[in-house]
Each structure stands twice: as structure tokens, then as C-alpha cells.
Coordinates of C-alpha atoms in Angstrom, one line a residue:
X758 CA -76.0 -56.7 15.7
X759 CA -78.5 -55.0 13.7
X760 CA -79.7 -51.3 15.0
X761 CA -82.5 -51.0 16.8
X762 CA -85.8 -49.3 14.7
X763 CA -88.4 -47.4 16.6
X764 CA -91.7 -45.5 14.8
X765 CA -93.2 -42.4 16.3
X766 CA -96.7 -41.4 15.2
X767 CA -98.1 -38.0 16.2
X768 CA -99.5 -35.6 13.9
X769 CA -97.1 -32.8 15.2
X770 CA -94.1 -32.0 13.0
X771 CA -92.1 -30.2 15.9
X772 CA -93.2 -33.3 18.3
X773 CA -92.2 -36.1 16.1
X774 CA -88.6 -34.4 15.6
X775 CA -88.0 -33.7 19.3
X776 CA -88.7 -37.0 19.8
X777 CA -86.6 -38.4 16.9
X778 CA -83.5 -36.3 18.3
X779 CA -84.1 -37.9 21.7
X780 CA -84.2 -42.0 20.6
X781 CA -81.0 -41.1 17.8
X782 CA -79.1 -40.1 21.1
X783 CA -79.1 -43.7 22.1
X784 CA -78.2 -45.1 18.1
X785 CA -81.8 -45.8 17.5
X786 CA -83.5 -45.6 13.9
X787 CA -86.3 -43.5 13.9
X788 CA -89.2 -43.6 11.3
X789 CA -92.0 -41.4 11.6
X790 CA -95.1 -41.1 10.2
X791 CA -98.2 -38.2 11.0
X792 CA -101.3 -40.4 11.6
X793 CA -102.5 -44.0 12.9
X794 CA -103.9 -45.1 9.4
X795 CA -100.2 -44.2 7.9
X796 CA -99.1 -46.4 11.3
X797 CA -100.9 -49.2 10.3
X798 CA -99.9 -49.3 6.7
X799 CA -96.1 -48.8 7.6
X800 CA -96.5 -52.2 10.1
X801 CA -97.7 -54.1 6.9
X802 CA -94.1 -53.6 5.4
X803 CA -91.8 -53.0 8.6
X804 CA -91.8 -54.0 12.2
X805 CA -90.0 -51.9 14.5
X806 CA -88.7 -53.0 17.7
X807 CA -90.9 -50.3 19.9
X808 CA -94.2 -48.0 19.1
X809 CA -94.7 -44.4 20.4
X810 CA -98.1 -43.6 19.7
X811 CA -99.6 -39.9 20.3
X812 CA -103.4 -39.8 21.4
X813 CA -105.0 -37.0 20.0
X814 CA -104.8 -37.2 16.2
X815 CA -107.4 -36.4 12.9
X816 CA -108.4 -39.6 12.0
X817 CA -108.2 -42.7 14.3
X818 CA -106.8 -41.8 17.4
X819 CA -103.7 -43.1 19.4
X820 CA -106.0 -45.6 21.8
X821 CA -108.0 -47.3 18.3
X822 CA -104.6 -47.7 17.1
X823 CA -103.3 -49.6 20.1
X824 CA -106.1 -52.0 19.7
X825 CA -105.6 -52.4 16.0
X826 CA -101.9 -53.3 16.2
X827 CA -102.7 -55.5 19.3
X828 CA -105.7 -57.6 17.7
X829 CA -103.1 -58.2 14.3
X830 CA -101.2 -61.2 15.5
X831 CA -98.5 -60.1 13.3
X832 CA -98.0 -56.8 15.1
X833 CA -99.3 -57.4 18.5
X834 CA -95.7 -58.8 20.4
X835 CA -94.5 -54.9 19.2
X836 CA -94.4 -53.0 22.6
X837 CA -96.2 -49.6 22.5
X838 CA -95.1 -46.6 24.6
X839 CA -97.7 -43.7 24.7
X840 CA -96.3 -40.2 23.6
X841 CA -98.9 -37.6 24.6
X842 CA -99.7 -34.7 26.9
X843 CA -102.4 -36.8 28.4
X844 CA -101.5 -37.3 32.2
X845 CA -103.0 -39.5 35.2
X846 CA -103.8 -42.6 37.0
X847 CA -106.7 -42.8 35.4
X848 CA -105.5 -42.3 31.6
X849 CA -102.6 -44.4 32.6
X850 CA -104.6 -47.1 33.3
X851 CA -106.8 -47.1 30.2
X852 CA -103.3 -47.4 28.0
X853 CA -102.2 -50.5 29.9
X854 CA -105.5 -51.9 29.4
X855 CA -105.3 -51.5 25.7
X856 CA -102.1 -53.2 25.5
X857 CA -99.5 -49.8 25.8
X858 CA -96.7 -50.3 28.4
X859 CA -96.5 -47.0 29.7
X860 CA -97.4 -43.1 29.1
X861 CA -94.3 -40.9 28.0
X862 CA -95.4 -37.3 28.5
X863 CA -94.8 -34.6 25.4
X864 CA -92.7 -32.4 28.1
X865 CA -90.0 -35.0 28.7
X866 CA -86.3 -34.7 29.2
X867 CA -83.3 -36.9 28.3
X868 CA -83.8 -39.2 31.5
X869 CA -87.4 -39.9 30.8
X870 CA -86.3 -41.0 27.6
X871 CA -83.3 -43.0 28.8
X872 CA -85.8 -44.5 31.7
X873 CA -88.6 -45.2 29.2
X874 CA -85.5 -47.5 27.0
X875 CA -83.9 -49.0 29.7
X876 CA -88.0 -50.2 30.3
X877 CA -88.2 -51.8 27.0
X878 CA -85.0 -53.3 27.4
X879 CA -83.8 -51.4 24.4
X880 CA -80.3 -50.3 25.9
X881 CA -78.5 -51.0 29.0
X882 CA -79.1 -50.2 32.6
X883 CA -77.1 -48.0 34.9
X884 CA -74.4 -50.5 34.5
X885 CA -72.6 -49.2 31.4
X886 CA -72.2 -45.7 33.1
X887 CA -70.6 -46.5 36.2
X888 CA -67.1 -45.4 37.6
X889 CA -63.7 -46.7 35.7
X890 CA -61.8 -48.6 37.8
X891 CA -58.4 -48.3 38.6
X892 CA -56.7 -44.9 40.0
X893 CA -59.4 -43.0 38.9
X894 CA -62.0 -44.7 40.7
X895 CA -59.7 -44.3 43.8
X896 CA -59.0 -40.8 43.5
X897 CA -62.7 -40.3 43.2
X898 CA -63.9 -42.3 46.2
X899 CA -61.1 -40.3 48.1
X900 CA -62.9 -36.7 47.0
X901 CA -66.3 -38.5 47.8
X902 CA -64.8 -39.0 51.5
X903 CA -63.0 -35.5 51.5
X904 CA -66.4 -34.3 51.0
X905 CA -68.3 -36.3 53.2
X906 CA -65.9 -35.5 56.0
X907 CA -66.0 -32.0 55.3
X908 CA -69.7 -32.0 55.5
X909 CA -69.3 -33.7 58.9
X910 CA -69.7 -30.9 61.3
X911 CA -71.2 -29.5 64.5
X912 CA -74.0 -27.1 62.5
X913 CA -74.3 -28.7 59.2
X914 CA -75.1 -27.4 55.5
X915 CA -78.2 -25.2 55.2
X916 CA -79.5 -27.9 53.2
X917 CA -79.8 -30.3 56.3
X918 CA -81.8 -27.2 57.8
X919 CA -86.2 -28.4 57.8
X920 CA -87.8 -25.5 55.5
X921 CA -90.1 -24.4 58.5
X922 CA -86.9 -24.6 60.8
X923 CA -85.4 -21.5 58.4
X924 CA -85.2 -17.5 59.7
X925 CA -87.7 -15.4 57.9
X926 CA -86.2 -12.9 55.8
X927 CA -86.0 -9.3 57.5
X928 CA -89.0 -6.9 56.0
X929 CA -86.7 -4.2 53.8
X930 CA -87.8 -0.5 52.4
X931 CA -87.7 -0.1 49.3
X932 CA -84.4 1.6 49.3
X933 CA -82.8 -1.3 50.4
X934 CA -85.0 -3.8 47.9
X935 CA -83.3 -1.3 44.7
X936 CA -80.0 -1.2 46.3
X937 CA -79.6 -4.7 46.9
X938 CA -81.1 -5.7 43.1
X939 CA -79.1 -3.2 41.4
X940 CA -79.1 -1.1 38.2
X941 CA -79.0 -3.5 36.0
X942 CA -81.5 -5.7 37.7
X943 CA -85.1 -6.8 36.3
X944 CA -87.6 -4.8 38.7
X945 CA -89.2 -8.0 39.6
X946 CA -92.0 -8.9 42.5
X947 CA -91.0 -10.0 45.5
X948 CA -90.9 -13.2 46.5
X949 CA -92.9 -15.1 49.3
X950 CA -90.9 -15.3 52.4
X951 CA -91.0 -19.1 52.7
X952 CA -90.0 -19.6 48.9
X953 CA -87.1 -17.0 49.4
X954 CA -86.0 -19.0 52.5
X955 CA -85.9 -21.9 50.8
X956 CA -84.0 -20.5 48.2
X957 CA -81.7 -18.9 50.1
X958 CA -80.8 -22.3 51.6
X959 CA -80.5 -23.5 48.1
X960 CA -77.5 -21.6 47.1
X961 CA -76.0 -21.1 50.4
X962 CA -75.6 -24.7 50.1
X963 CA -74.6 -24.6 46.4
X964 CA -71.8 -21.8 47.5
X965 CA -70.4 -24.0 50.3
X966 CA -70.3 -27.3 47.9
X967 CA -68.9 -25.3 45.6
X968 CA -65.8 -23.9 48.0
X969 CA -65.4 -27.8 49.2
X970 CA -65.4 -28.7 45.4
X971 CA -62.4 -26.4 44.7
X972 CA -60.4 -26.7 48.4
X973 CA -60.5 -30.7 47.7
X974 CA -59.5 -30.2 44.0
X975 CA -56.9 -28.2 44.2
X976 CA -55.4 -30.0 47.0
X977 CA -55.0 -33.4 45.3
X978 CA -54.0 -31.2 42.5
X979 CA -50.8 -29.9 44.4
X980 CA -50.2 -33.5 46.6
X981 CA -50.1 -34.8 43.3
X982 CA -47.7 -32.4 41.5
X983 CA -45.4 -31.9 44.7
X984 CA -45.1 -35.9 44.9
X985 CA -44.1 -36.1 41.0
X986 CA -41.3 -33.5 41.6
X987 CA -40.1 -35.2 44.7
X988 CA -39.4 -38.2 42.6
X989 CA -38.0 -36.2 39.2
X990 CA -35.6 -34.4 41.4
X991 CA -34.4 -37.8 43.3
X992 CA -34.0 -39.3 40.3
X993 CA -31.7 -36.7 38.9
X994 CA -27.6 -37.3 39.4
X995 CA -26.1 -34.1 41.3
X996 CA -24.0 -32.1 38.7
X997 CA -20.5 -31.6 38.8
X998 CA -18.8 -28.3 40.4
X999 CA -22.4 -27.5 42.0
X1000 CA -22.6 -28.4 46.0
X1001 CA -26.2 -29.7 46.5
X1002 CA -26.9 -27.5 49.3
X1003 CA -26.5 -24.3 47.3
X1004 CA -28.6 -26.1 44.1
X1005 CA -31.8 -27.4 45.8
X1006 CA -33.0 -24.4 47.1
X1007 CA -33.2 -22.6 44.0
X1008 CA -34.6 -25.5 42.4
X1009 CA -36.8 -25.6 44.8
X1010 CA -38.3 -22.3 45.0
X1011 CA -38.7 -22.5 40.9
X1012 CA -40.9 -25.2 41.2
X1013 CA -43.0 -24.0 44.2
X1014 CA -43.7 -21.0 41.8
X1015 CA -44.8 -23.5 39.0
X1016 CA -46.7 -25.0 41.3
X1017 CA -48.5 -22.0 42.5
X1018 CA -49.2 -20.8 39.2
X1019 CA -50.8 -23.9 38.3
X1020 CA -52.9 -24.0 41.1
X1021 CA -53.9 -20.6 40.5
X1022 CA -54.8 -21.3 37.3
X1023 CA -57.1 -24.3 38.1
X1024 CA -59.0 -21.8 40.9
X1025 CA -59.8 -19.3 38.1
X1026 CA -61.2 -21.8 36.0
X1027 CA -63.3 -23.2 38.8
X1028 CA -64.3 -19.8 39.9
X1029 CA -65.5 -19.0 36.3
X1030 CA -67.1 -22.0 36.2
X1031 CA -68.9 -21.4 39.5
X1032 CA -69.6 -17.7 38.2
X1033 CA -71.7 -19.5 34.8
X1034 CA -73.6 -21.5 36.8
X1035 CA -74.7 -18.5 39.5
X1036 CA -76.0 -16.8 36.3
X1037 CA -78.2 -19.9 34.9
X1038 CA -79.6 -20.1 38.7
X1039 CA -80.3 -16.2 38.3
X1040 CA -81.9 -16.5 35.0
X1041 CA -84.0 -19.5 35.9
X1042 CA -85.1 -17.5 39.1
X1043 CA -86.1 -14.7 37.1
X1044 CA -88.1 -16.6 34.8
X1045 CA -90.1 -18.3 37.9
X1046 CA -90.5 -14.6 39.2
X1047 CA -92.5 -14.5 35.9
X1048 CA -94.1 -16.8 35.8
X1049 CA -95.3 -16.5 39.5
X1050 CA -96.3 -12.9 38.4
X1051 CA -98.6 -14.1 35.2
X1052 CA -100.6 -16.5 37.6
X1053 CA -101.1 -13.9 40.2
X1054 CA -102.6 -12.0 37.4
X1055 CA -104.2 -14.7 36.3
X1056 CA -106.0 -14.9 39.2
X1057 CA -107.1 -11.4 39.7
X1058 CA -108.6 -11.6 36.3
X1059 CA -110.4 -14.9 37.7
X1060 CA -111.5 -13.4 40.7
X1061 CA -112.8 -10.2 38.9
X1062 CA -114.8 -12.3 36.3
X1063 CA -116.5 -14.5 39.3
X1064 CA -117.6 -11.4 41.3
X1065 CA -118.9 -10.2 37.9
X1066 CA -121.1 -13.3 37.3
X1067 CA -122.7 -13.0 41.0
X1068 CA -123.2 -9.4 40.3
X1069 CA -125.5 -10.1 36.7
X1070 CA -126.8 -13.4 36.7
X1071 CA -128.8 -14.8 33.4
X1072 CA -132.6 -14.0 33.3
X1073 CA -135.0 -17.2 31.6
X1074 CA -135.4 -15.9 28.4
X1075 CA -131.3 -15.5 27.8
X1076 CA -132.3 -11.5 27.9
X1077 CA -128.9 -10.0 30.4
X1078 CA -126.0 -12.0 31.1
X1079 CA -124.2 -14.5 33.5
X1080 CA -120.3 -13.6 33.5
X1081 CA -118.1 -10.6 32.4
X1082 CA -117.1 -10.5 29.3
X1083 CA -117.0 -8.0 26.0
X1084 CA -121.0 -8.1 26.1
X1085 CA -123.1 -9.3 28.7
X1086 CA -124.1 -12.8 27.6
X1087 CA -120.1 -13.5 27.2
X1088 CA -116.9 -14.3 29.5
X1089 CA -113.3 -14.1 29.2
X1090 CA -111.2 -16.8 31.3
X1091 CA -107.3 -16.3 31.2
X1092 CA -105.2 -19.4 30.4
X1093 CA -101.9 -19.3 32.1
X1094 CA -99.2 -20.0 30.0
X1095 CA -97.8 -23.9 28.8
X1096 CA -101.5 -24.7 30.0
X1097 CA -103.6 -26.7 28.1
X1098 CA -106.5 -24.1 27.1
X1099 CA -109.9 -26.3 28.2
X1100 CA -109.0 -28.0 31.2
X1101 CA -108.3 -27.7 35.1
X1102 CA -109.8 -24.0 35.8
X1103 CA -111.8 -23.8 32.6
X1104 CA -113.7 -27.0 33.3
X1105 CA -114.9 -26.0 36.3
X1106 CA -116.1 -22.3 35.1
X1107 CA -117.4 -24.0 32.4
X1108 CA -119.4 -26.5 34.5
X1109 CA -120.6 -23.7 36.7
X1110 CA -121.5 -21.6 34.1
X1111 CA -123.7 -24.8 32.7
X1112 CA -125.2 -25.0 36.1
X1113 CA -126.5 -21.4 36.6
X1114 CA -127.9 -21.9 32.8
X1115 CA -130.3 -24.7 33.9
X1116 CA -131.4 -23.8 37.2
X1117 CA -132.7 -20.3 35.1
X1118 CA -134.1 -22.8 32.8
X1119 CA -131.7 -21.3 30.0
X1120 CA -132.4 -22.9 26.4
X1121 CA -129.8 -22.2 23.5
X1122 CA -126.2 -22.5 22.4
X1123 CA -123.3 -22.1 24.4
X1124 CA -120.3 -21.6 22.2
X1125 CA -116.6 -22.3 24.2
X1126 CA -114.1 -20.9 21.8
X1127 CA -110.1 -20.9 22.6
X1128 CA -107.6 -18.5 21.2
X1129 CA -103.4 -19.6 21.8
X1130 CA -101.4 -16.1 22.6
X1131 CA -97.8 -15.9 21.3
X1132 CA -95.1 -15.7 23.6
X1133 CA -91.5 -14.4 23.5
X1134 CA -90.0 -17.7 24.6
X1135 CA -86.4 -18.3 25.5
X1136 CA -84.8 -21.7 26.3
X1137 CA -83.4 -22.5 29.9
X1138 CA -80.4 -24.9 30.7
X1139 CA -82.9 -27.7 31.1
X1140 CA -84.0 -27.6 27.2
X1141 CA -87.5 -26.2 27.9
X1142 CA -88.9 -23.5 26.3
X1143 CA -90.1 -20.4 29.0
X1144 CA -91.1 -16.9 28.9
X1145 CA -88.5 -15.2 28.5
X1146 CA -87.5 -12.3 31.0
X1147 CA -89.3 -9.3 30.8
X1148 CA -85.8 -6.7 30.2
X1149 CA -84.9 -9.8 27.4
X1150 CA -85.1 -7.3 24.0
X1151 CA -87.4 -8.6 21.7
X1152 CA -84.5 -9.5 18.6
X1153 CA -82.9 -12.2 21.5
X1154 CA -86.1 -14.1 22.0
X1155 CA -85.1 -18.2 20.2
X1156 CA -89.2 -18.9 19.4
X1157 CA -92.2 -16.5 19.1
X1158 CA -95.0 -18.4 19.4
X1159 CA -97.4 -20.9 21.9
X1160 CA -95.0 -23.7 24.1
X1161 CA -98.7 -26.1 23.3
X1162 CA -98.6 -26.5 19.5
X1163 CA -101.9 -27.9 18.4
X1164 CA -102.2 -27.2 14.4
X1165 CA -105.3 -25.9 15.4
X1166 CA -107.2 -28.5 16.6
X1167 CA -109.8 -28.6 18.9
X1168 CA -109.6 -31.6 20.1
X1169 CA -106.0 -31.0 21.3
X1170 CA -106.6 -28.1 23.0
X1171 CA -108.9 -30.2 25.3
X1172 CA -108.4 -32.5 28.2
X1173 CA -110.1 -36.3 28.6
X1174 CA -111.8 -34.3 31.8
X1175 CA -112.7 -31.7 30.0
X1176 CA -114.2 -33.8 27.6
X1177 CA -116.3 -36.0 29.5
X1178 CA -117.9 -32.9 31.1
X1179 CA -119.2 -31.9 27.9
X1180 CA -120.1 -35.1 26.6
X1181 CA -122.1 -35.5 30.1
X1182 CA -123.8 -31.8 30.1
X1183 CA -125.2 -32.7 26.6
X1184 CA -126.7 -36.3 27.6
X1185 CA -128.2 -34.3 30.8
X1186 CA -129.6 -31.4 29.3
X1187 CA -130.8 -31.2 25.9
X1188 CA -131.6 -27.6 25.9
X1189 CA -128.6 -26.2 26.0
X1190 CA -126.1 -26.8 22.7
X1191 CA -122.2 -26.6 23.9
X1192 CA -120.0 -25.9 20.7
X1193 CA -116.5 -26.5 20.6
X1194 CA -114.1 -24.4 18.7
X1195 CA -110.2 -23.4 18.0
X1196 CA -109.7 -19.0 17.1
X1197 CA -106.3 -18.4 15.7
X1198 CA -103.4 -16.4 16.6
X1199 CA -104.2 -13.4 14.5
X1200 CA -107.6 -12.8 16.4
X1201 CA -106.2 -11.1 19.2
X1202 CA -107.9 -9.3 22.4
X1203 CA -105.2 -7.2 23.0
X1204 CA -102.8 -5.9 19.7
X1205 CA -99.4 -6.5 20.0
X1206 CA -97.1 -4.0 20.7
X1207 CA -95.2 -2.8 17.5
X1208 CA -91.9 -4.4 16.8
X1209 CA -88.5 -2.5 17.1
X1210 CA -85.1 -2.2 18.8
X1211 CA -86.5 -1.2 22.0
X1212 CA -89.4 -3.3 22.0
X1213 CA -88.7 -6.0 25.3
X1214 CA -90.5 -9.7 26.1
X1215 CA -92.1 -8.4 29.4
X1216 CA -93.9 -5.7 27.0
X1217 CA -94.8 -7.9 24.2
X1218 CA -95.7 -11.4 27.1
X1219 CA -98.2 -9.4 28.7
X1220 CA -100.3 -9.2 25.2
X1221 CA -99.5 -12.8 24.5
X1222 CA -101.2 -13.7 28.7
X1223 CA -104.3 -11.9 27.7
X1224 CA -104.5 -13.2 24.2
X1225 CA -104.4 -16.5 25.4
X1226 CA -107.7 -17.1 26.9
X1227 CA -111.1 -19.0 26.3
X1228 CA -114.0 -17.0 25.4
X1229 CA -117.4 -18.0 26.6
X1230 CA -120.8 -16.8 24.5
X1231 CA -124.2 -18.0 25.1
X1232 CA -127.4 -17.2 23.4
X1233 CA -130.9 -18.0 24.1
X1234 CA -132.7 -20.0 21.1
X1235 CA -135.5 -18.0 19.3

């Protein structure tokens, strides 16, 4: 059977080899090519058994291409999977209408992938990876109803506990908050008392399914060794000028000791087990502890900027400003980061900012201008790249740089909403000109702290939040 070929199309290096890693996983052979118009051409000489078409791209974009490939008769029985950051009902709906059979998103995972195949009937379903039959499958239905059974109790796991049915945590002083996170913890915000409940309940019930995990194990461990030893030492003929009686025991004690040992062996390696995966929980808390922190700041910057515009609105002639920024006919918005730079928040300040403009009868440009910051990033147990924690030293950090790479293009940095706003403000209002543009990483707001062997990601992240941000600058025509 011949292997099965599949073409990706996006104009981002890192994307395209993501993806590529992803479809090999499951034997496929994967050609890739930067643009539709290269797409096109490489369908006149090949024909793959499944498209994945990114949206955004210089040139022709991802939805012209659909209809190309689907109006060529030759091409148009090829299914095509969208590969883009675009999300929504609505986008969705506008692919399948072209011809594409779904949207696969740009932050995917190994089951989305795996799903999105199985779709295209491009490898098996759930079938293939089910249970071996035999003993094994036996032994593990009988640890499936060990566990059940111990599960089956008069109060229950703390995971069968409703959220809003969970104690609130006791308020603490801040002697008891640094004694219970240590020396060596991250001095990190505290969380809200109904996430901290519910994460409590999350590894309470990790711990007990955990000690269930090992109790079961290493009791079929020892049934099983006992029973094997039963029928090795019935099996052996009693040796001449030894009574029996005097013989057993001692045999008998050696191999309760081998037995012990063994079992105590298999609990340490469980335990360290156990003890790895407590530290990739504590590491991905930390890292939402972060990120909750960045948005909160986010926020107050938000909040600040809005009470700023209230305080000096626009006059007519364009002569004092609207919002705070560096000068008084500019603004600063805050983009939080693995955010796409114009949309959800920025659309809307945007579109406000277009509405106090009118109603002052404003006439001029208004120039929207994003900058990407770059992060210390570190990658979790899932795959993804996050900010790293803020006592992570600089040197440890595995990519410097913005989670939404974009070549510098403007019209990735934007969402379809985002868009549309702008394309509607112009039709509405000619008097007011709204230019798009991309800044670079090397025009910065805040400088970068110098780098050196004490220099840590919380120091060097909190540059990179207020480097990434949209600038806003009107200016009255003459």
C-alpha cells in the first residue's frame, strides 16, 4: 500500500514544520510549500491525498485558493483541511462553504491532529488502540474494578464534591502565606479563593488516585509472586537427609524477604514517579499564577488609559487629545501575551476611539500601529510554549521571542473582526483615514534589561508585557 502524501501551505517556516512533525507521527509524507500560487503549481504535477491550507498569506490567500483547487476538476475531489489561527462559527462556516472540511487551529496538539485524520479517513479509528486481549486485558479490568470499588464509598473523592459545594480557604497572615510557600518558593500572587478550591480538589484527588494506583499495584504484584513460589516450591522433590519441617521455614522466610524487597522497590519507583508529576502540576500552576498576574496588569493599564480618554477628550480641530498615551493625540493599549495584537479588546478601543473622533467632527489620519514584545518562554508538559516563571534564570529559557510569529505582517496580526471594523469605519466616514501598520521588535517602549547570570524571566517578561502593545496616533488634516 502506497504511503499516504499530504501538502501544507502557510507562509510560516516554524508553522509548516510543527505541522510536518505532527502528520510524520502517523507515516504520512509531507510536502510543503510557502504560498497558494506555489500550491497551485505543485497540484499541476502531484496530488496529495489531503490539503492544509493557512489563511492569511502575501499573495492569494488561503480562501481564493480553496476556490481555485475546487473549480479545477482535476484537483477539486482533494479534501482541504484549514490550518490557521482563524477561530469561530462564523469563519467556520465560510471554509465549508468554499469547499474546506474543517478549520485546524495553529495552537493544536497531537489529538487534534489524530482527530482531524481519523476525519479524513486517513488512518484508523480508536479501534487499533484498544486493550490486548488475553491475561492482560483481564488483569487490567480487575485493577479497573479494584479501583472502582475503592472509589465506592460513604463520602466520596473530592472530585465528586460541586465546586460551589467546596470550604473556602481560611484567610492567612502573611507569616503563614511565606511559611507555607517556602524559601525556595516563587513569591507569587495569591490566588482567588474559588480557583484555589478547585484546585485543591484537583490534587487531593490526584493524591488519593495516586495511593489507590500504588495499593492495587503492588498487591497483584505480591498475589502474583507469592502464587509463583507456591507452585516452584511444590514442584520441587524434598532432598535427602533434610526433614521438611525444619527446611520450609527457612525457605520460606528467604523468599518473604525477596518478596518484600521487590515490593519495596516497585513503591519507590511509583513514589518517584508520583513525586515528577507533583512538580510538572507545580510548574504549570506557577506559570498560570503568571499569567493571571500579566492580565491583571493588563487591565489596570486598560482601566488607567480609559479614565485618561474621559479626562481629555479631542477638541474639532484635532488641537488636544482623546486617550493617554506618549503625547496627547496618542494611546497605548497593552496586548496580553499569545494574543493576537488587533483583535478582541483592541477592536473595541479602536471602535470607540473612531466614535468620539466623529461625533467631534474629527478629520485626519488615524494611524493603528502594533509592536510584538519578546518573551522568555519555556515549554510545558503539554508541548506549548509559556512564559516562563519569573525566578526561571534567563540562560534556562528554550525560545526568546513572541509565541504569535507573523514575519511581520500586518495582515496577520489582525483578526477577520478586526478587519471588517475597519473596512466598515472607512465606507462610513470618509474623513477620517485608518492606517494599518506592523513596528518591530527592536522598537521598544520599555529597554530590556541587560543580559547576565543573574538576569531572571520575571525581570526581563515584564519588558516583553509592555513592549507588546498597539499604539494609537491621530492627527487632524491641515
Amino acid at each position: 500500500m502506497s504511503a499516504r502524501r499530504a501538502l501544507v501551505v502557510d507562509d510560516s517556516r516554524s508553522a509548516r514544520a510543527f505541522l510536518t512533525r505532527e502528520l510524520e507521527r502517523h507515516e504520512l509524507t509531507v510536502d510543503g510549500v510557502e504560498s497558494a500560487e506555489q500550491a497551485i503549481d505543485y497540484l499541476s504535477r502531484q496530488r496529495p491525498d489531503v490539503i492544509f491550507m493557512d489563511h492569511l498569506m502575501p499573495g492569494m490567500d488561503g480562501f481564493q485558493a480553496v476556490q481555485a483547487i475546487k473549480n479545477n476538476p482535476r484537483t477539486a475531489t482533494i479534501p482541504i483541511m484549514m490550518y490557521t489561527s482563524q477561530e469561530g462559527e462564523l469563519y467556520l462556516s465560510q471554509a465549508r462553504a468554499l469547499g474546506a472540511v474543517g478549520v485546524l487551529p495553529k495552537q493544536i496538539k497531537h489529538a487534534d491532529v489524530s482527530k482531524a485524520l481519523e476525519q479524513l479517513h486517513l488512518i484508523g479509528g480508536l479501534a487499533a488502540a484498544g486493550a490486548p486481549a488475553g491475561t492482560s486485558g483481564a488483569r487490567a479490568s480487575g485493577a479497573a474494578s479494584s479501583r472502582a470499588a475503592a472509589n465506592d464509598g460513604s463520602h466520596g473523592t473530592a472530585a465528586d464534591i460541586p465546586v460551589h459545594e467546596l470550604p473556602e480557604p481560611a484567610e492567612e497572615t502573611d507569616g503563614a502565606r511565606s511559611e507555607r510557600r517556602g524559601e525556595r518558593r516563587p513569591n507569587l500572587p495569591a490566588l482567588p479563593p474559588n480557583l484555589r478550591a478547585i484546585l485543591d480538589a484537583m490534587f487531593a484527588h490526584h493524591n488519593g488516585e495516586m495511593r489507590r494506583f500504588v495499593v492495587d499495584h503492588m498487591e497483584n504484584s505480591a498475589d502474583r509472586i507469592i502464587g509463583d513460589m507456591r507452585l516452584l516450591l511444590q514442584d520441587q522433590p524434598p532432598q535427602a537427609g533434610y526433614a521438611p519441617a525444619a527446611v520450609r521455614p527457612a525457605n520460606w522466610g528467604s523468599w518473604l524477604a525477596i518478596v518484600a524487597l521487590v515490593i519495596a522497590g516497585l513503591f519507590a519507583l511509583e513514589w518517584a514517579r508520583a513525586h515528577s508529576e507533583n512538580e510538572q502540576l507545580a510548574t504549570t500552576l506557577a506559570a498560570a499564577q503568571q499569567q493571571l498576574q500579566a492580565s491583571q496588569d493588563n487591565l489596570t493599564a486598560l482601566q488607567t488609559a480609559d479614565a485618561q480618554v474621559v479626562a481629555s477628550e479631542t477638541s474639532p480641530n484635532g488641537e488636544s487629545g482623546g486617550v493617554a498615551g506618549r503625547d496627547q493625540n496618542s494611546a497605548v493599549e497593552g496586548v496580553p501575551f499569545g494574543e493576537l495584537p488587533l483583535a478582541g479588546a483592541r477592536t473595541e478601543q479602536v471602535l470607540s476611539l473612531l466614535g468620539r473622533l466623529k461625533s467631534q467632527g474629527f478629520q485626519g489620519t488615524l494611524q493603528v500601529r502594533s509592536f510584538p514584545g519578546r518573551y522568555c518562554m519555556v515549554t510545558n508538559p503539554a508541548g506549548q510554549l509559556v512564559q516562563a516563571p519569573d525566578t526561571t534564570p534567563y540562560s534556562k529559557c528554550d525560545q526568546i521571542g513572541n509565541p504569535r510569529e507573523d514575519n511581520g505582517s500586518t495582515s496577520d496580526r489582525e483578526s477577520i473582526a478586526f478587519a471588517n471594523m475597519v473596512s466598515a469605519a472607512k465606507q462610513s466616514d470618509k474623513g477620517i483615514d485608518v492606517q494599518i501598520s506592523a513596528g518591530t521588535t527592536d522598537e521598544v517602549l520599555t529597554p530590556y534589561p541587560a543580559i547576565g547570570d543573574s538576569l531572571l524571566a520575571g525581570e526581563w517578561n515584564r519588558a516583553a508585557n509592555a513592549n507588546n502593545r498597539v499604539e494609537l496616533r491621530w492627527q487632524a488634516s491641515r
